[in-house]
Coordinates of C-alpha atoms in Angstrom, one line a residue:
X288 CA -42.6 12.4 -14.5
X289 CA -40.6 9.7 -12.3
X290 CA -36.8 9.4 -13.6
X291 CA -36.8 5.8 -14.7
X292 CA -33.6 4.8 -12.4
X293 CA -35.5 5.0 -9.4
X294 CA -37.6 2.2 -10.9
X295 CA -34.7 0.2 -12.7
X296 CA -31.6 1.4 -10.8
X297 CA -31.0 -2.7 -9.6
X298 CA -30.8 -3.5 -13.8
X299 CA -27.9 -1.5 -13.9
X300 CA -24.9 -2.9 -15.9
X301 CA -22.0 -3.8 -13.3
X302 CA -20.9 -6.9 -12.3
X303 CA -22.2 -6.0 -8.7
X304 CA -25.7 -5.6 -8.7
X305 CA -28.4 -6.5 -6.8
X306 CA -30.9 -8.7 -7.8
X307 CA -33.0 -7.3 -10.8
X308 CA -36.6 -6.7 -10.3
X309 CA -38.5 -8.3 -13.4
X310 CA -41.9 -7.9 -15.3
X311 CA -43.3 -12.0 -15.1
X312 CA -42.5 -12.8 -11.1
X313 CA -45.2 -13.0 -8.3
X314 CA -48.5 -13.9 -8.8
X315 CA -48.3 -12.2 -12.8
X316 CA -49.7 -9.0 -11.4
X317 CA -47.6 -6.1 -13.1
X318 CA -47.5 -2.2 -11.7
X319 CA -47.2 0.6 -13.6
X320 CA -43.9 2.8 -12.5
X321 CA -43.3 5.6 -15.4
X322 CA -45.4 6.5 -18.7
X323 CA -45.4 8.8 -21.4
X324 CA -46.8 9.6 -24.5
X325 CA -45.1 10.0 -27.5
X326 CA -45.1 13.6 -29.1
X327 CA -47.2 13.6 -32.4
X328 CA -44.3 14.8 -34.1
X329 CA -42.5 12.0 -33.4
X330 CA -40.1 10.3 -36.0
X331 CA -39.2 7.2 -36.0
X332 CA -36.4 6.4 -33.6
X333 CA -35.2 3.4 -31.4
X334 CA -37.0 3.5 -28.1
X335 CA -34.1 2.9 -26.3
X336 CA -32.3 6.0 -27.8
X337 CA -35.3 7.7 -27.1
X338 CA -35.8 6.9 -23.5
X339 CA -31.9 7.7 -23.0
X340 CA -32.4 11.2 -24.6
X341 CA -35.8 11.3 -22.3
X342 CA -34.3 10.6 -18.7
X343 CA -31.2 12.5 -17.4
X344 CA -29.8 9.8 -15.1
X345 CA -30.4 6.8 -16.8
X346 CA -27.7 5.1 -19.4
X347 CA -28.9 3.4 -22.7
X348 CA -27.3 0.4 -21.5
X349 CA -29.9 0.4 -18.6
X350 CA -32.4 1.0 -20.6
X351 CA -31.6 -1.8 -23.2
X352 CA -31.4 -3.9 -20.0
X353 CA -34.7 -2.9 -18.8
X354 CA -36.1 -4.0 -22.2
X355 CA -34.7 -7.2 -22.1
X356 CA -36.2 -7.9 -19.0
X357 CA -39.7 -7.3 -20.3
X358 CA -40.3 -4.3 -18.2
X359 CA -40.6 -1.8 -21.0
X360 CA -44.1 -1.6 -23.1
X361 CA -45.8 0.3 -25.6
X362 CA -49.4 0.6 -25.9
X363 CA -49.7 -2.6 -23.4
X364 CA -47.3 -4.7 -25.1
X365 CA -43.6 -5.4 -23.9
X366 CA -40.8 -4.4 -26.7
X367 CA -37.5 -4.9 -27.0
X368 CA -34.8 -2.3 -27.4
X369 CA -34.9 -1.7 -31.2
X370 CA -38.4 -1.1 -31.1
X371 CA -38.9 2.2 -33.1
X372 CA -41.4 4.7 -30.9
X373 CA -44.4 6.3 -33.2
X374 CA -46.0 9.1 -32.9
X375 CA -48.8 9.0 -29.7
X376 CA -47.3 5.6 -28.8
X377 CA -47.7 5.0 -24.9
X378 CA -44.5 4.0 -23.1
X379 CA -44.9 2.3 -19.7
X380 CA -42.8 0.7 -17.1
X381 CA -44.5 -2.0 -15.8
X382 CA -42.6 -3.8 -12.5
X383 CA -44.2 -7.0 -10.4
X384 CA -44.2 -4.9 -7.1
X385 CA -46.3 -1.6 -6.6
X386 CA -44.5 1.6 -6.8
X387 CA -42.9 2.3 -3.7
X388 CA -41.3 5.9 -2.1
X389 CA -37.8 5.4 -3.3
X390 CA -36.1 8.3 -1.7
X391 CA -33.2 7.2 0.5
X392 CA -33.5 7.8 4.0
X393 CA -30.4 8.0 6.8
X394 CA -30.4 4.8 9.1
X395 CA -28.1 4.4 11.7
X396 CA -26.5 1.2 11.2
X397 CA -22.8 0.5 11.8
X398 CA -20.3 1.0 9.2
X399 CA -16.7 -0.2 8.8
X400 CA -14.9 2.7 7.2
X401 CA -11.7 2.3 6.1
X402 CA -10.8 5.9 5.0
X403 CA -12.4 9.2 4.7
X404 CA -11.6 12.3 3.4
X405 CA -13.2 15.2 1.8
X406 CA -13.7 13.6 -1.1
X407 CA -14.6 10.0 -0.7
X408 CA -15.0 6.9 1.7
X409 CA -13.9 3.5 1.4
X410 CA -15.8 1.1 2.6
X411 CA -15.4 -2.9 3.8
X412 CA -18.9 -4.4 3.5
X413 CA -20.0 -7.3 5.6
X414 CA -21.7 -9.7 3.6
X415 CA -25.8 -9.8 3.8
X416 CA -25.7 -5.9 3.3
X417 CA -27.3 -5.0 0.5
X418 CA -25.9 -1.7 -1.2
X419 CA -28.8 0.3 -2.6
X420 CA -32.3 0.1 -2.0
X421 CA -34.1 -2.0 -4.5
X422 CA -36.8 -4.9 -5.2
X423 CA -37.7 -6.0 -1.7
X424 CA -35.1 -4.3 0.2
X425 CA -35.8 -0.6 0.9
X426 CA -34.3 -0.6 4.1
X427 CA -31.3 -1.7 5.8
X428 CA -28.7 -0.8 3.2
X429 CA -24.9 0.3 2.3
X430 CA -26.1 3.1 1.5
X431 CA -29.2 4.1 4.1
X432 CA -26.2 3.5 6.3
X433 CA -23.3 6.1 4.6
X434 CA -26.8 8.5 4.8
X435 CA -26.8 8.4 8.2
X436 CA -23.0 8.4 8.1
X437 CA -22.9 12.2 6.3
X438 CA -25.7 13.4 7.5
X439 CA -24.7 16.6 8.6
X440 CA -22.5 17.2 5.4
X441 CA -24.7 19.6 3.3
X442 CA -23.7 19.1 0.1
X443 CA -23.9 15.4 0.6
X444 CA -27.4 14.0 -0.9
X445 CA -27.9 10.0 -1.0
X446 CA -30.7 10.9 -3.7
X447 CA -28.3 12.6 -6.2
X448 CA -27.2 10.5 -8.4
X449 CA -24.2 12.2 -9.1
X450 CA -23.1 11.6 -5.6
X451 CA -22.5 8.6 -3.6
X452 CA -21.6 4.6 -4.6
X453 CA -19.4 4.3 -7.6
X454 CA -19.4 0.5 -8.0
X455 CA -21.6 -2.7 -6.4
X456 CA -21.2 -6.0 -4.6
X457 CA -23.6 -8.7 -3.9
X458 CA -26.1 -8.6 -1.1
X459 CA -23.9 -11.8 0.0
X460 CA -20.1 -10.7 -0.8
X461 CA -18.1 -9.2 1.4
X462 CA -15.7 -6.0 0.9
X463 CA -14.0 -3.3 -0.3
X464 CA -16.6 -0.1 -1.6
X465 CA -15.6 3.2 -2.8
X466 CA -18.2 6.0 -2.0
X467 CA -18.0 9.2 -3.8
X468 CA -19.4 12.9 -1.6
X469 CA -18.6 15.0 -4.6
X470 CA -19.7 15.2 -7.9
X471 CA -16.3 15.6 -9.3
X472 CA -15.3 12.5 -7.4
X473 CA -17.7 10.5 -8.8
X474 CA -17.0 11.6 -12.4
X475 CA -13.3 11.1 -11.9
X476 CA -14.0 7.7 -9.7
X477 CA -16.4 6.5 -12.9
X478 CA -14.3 7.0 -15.6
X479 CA -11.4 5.0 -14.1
X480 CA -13.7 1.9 -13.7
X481 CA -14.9 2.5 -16.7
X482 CA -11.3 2.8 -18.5
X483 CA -10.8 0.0 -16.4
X484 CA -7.5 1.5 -14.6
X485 CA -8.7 0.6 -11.0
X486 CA -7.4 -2.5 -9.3
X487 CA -9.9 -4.8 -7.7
X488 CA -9.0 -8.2 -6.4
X489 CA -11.6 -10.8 -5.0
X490 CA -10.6 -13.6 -3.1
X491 CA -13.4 -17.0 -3.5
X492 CA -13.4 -21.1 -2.9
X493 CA -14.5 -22.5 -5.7
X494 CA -15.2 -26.2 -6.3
X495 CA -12.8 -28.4 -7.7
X496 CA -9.3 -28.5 -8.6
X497 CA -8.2 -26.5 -11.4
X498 CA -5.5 -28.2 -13.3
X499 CA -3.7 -25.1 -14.1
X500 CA -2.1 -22.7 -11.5
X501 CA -3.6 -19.3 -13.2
X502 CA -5.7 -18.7 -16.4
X503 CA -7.9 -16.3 -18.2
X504 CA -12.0 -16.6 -18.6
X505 CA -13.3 -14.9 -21.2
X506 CA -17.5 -15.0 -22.1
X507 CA -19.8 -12.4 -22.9
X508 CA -22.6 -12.6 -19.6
X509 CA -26.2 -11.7 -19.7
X510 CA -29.6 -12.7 -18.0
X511 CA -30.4 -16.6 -18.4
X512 CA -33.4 -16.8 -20.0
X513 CA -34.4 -19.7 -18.1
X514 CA -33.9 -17.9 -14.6
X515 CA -34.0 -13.8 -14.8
X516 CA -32.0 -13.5 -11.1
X517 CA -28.8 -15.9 -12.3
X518 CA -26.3 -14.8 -15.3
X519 CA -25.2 -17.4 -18.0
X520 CA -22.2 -17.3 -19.8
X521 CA -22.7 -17.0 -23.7
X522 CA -19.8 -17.2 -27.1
X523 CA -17.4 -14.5 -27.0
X524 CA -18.2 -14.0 -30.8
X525 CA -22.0 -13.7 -30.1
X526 CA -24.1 -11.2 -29.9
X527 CA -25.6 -12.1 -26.4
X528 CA -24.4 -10.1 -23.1
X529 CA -21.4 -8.2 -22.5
X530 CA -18.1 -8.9 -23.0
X531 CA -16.2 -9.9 -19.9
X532 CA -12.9 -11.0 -18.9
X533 CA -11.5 -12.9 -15.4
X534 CA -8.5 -13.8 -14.8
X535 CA -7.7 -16.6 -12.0
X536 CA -4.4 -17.9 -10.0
X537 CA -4.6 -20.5 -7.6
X538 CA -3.6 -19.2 -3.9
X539 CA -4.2 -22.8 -2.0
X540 CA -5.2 -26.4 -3.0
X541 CA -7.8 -28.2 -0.7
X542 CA -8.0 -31.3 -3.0
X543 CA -12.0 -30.8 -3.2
X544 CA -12.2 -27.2 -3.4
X545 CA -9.6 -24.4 -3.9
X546 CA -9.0 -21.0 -2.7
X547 CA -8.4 -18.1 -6.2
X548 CA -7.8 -14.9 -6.7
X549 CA -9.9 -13.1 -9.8
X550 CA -9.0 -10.0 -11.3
X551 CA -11.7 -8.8 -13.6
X552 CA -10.7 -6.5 -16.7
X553 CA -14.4 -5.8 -16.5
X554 CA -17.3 -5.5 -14.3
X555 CA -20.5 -7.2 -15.1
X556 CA -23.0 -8.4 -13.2
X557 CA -21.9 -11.8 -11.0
X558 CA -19.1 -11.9 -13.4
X559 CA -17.1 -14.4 -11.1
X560 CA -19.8 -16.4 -10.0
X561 CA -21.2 -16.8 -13.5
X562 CA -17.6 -17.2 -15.0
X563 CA -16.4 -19.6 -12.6
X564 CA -19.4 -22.0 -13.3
X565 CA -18.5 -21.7 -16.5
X566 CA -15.4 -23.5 -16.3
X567 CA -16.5 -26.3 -14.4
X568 CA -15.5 -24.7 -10.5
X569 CA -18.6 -22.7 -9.2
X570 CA -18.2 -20.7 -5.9
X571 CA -18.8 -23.2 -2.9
X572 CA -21.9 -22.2 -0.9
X573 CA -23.1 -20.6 -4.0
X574 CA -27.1 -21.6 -4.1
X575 CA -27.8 -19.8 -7.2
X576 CA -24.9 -20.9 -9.7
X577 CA -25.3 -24.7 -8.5
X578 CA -22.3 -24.2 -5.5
X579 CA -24.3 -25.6 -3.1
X580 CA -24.4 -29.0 -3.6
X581 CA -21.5 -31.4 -2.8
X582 CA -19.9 -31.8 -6.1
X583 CA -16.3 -32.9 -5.5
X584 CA -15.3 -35.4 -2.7
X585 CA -16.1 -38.7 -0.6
X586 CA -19.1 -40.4 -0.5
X587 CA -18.6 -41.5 3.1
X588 CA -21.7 -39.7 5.7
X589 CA -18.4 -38.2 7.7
X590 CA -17.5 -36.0 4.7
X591 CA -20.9 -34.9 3.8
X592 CA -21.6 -33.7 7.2
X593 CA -18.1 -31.7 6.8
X594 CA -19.8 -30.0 3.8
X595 CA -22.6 -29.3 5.2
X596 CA -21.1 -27.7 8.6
X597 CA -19.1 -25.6 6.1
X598 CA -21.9 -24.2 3.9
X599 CA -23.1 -23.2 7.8
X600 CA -20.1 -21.6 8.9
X601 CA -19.9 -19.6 5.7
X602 CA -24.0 -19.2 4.6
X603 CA -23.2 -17.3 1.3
X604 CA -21.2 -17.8 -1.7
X605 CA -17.3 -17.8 -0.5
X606 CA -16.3 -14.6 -2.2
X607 CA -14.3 -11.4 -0.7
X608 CA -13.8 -8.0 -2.5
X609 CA -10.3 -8.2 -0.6
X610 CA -8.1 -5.5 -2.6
X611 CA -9.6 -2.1 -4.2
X612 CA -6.8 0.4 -6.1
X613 CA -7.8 3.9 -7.6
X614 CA -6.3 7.3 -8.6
X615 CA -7.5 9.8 -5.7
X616 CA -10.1 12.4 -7.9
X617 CA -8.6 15.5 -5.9
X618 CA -5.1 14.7 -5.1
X619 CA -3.8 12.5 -8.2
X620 CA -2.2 9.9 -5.5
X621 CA -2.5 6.1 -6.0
X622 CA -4.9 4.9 -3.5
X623 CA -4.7 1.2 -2.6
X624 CA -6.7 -1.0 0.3
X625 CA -6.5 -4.3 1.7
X626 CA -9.1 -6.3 3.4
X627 CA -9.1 -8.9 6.2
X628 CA -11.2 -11.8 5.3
X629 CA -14.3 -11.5 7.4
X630 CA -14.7 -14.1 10.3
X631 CA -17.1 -16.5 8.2
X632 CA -14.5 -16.8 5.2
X633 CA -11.5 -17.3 7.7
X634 CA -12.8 -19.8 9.4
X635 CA -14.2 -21.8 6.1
X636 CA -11.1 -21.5 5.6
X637 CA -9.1 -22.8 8.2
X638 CA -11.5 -25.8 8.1
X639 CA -10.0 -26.7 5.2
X640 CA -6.8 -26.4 6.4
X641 CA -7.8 -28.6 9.0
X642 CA -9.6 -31.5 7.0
X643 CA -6.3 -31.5 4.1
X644 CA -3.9 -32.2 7.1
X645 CA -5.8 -35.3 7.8
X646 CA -5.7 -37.0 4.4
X647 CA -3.5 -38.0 2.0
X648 CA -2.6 -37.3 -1.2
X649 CA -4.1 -40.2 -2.8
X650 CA -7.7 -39.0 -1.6
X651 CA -8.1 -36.3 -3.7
X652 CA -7.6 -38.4 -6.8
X653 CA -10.5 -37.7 -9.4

């Protein structure tokens, strides 16, 4: 029987995951992944309780997650989480990509480590690296790349799921990682994030200029249901998504755009991106939460080719894990790193250095 994270490990529930695979894409063919048969002595229980009592390594959050996707079914129909299993029921996974060999294999790809020791790495990601192999990218990763990296480390397995990456990014952010080699790292590494006692920092340019100088975001995030791969921002006080908090404080005013700090008291999936939209100032460069498009500025054909040689200089949404802040698992010493923007950021940045100090004040007037 095939542990179901192999087949959902991209649905996981942290504001840094991958795209999620999903049950309707393609051309509407579906694959089956994992099945089972209920016992006949069965009682009556929530299938997502039962699947999480089923499958060592994977959460009921991921599970409930999985469901909501429309990737779960039961006797050829998709349920959601509080469906109650029956006795001889047939539980699938059904994905929109055939099954494919999901053990992790070293490559040898560069790395830019920014310290090692016995227990863990920390890592500064360039952006178009995806972190874990998943739905259409089996190859090329974060971590096919710290495989290679401990390769001759015995008790270091990238298919243990006790071992190896404790949190996420995007595919297109750049930054600070933390990678666990030892079990007891990663259970010590986990429950910080989880008690929310680490200290992460992102830097991003978002659109617009916000008319305070700091503030706090707060909106429970799940899937859109009108695009599965983009997160929407939903009431506090409902029952939709996850709670999640941001907070922002303005670092440097471009008139158009502005350069933030966010601070998240949790980690959900795009939580800035989604959160940021949310408020009226998307991420520039940000194709998939509407960050792409010129939506502050001139109309003049000068300032639109600006734009667009920025969105070239910087391809990706403007967003930089710079700052990452734990309690070392082994040594009980506060561990705190601070990353360089990478070259593309940087110089989207100094750009708008460049454009401000060639306008006035009275331009920016909305």
């Amino acid at each position: 029987m095939t542990d179901i994270t192999d087949d959902i490990d991209l649905l996981e529930d942290d504001d840094l995951m991958e795209e999620a695979p999903q049950a309707d894409g393609g051309d509407g063919q579906l694959y089956e992944h994992w099945k089972v048969e209920v016992d006949a002595g069965q009682a009556p229980l929530r299938i997502d309780k039962f699947l999480a009592d089923k499958m060592q390594h994977s959460s009921r959050n991921r599970i409930q997650t999985a469901a909501d996707a429309g990737c779960i079914f039961v006797n050829g129909h998709p349920v959601k989480s509080n469906y109650k299993v029956r006795p001889l029921d047939v539980i699938t996974l059904m994905l929109d990509r055939p099954k494919h060999e999901s053990s992790i294999k070293p490559e040898e790809i560069p790395l830019n480590i920014v310290y090692e020791d016995d227990a863990l790495m920390v890592v500064n990601k360039e952006a178009g690296m995806v972190v874990h192999p998943g739905a259409g990218n089996f190859h090329g990763t974060l971590i096919n790349a710290v495989a290679w990296h401990l390769r001759d480390l015995e008790s270091f397995d990238p298919n243990d799921p006790e071992v190896g990456l404790v949190h996420r990014i995007d595919k297109d952010t750049s930054g600070l990682l933390v990678v666990a080699k030892t079990a007891d790292a990663k259970t010590a590494l986990g429950k910080q994030f989880f008690n929310k006692t680490t200290h992460r920092s992102y830097n991003a340019l978002v659109w617009g200029n916000p008319k305070e100088d700091e503030g706090r975001i707060e909106g429970n995030i799940g899937r859109d249901p009108k695009d599965r791969l983009r997160m929407k921002v939903f009431d506090p006080d409902s029952d939709i998504g996850k709670p999640a908090v941001t907070h922002y404080h303005v670092l440097e005013r471009f008139g158009y755009v502005t350069l933030v700090q966010c601070i998240l008291e949790t980690g959900r999936t795009h939580q800035i991106r989604a959160h940021m939209k949310s408020i009226g100032h998307p991420l520039f460069g940000d194709e998939r939460y509407g960050g792409r498009e010129i939506l502050r500025g001139q109309r003049s054909t000068t300032y639109k080719a600006f734009i667009q040689n920025c969105f070239k200089l910087c391809n990706r949404q403007a967003l930089h894990a710079k700052t990452l802040g734990f309690v070392h698992p082994t040594t009980g010493q506060q561990m705190d790193f601070d990353s360089e923007w990478p070259e593309d950021f940087s110089r989207l940045i100094e750009k708008w250095r460049a454009f401000i100090k060639g306008t006035t004040a009275d331009t920016f007037a909305e």
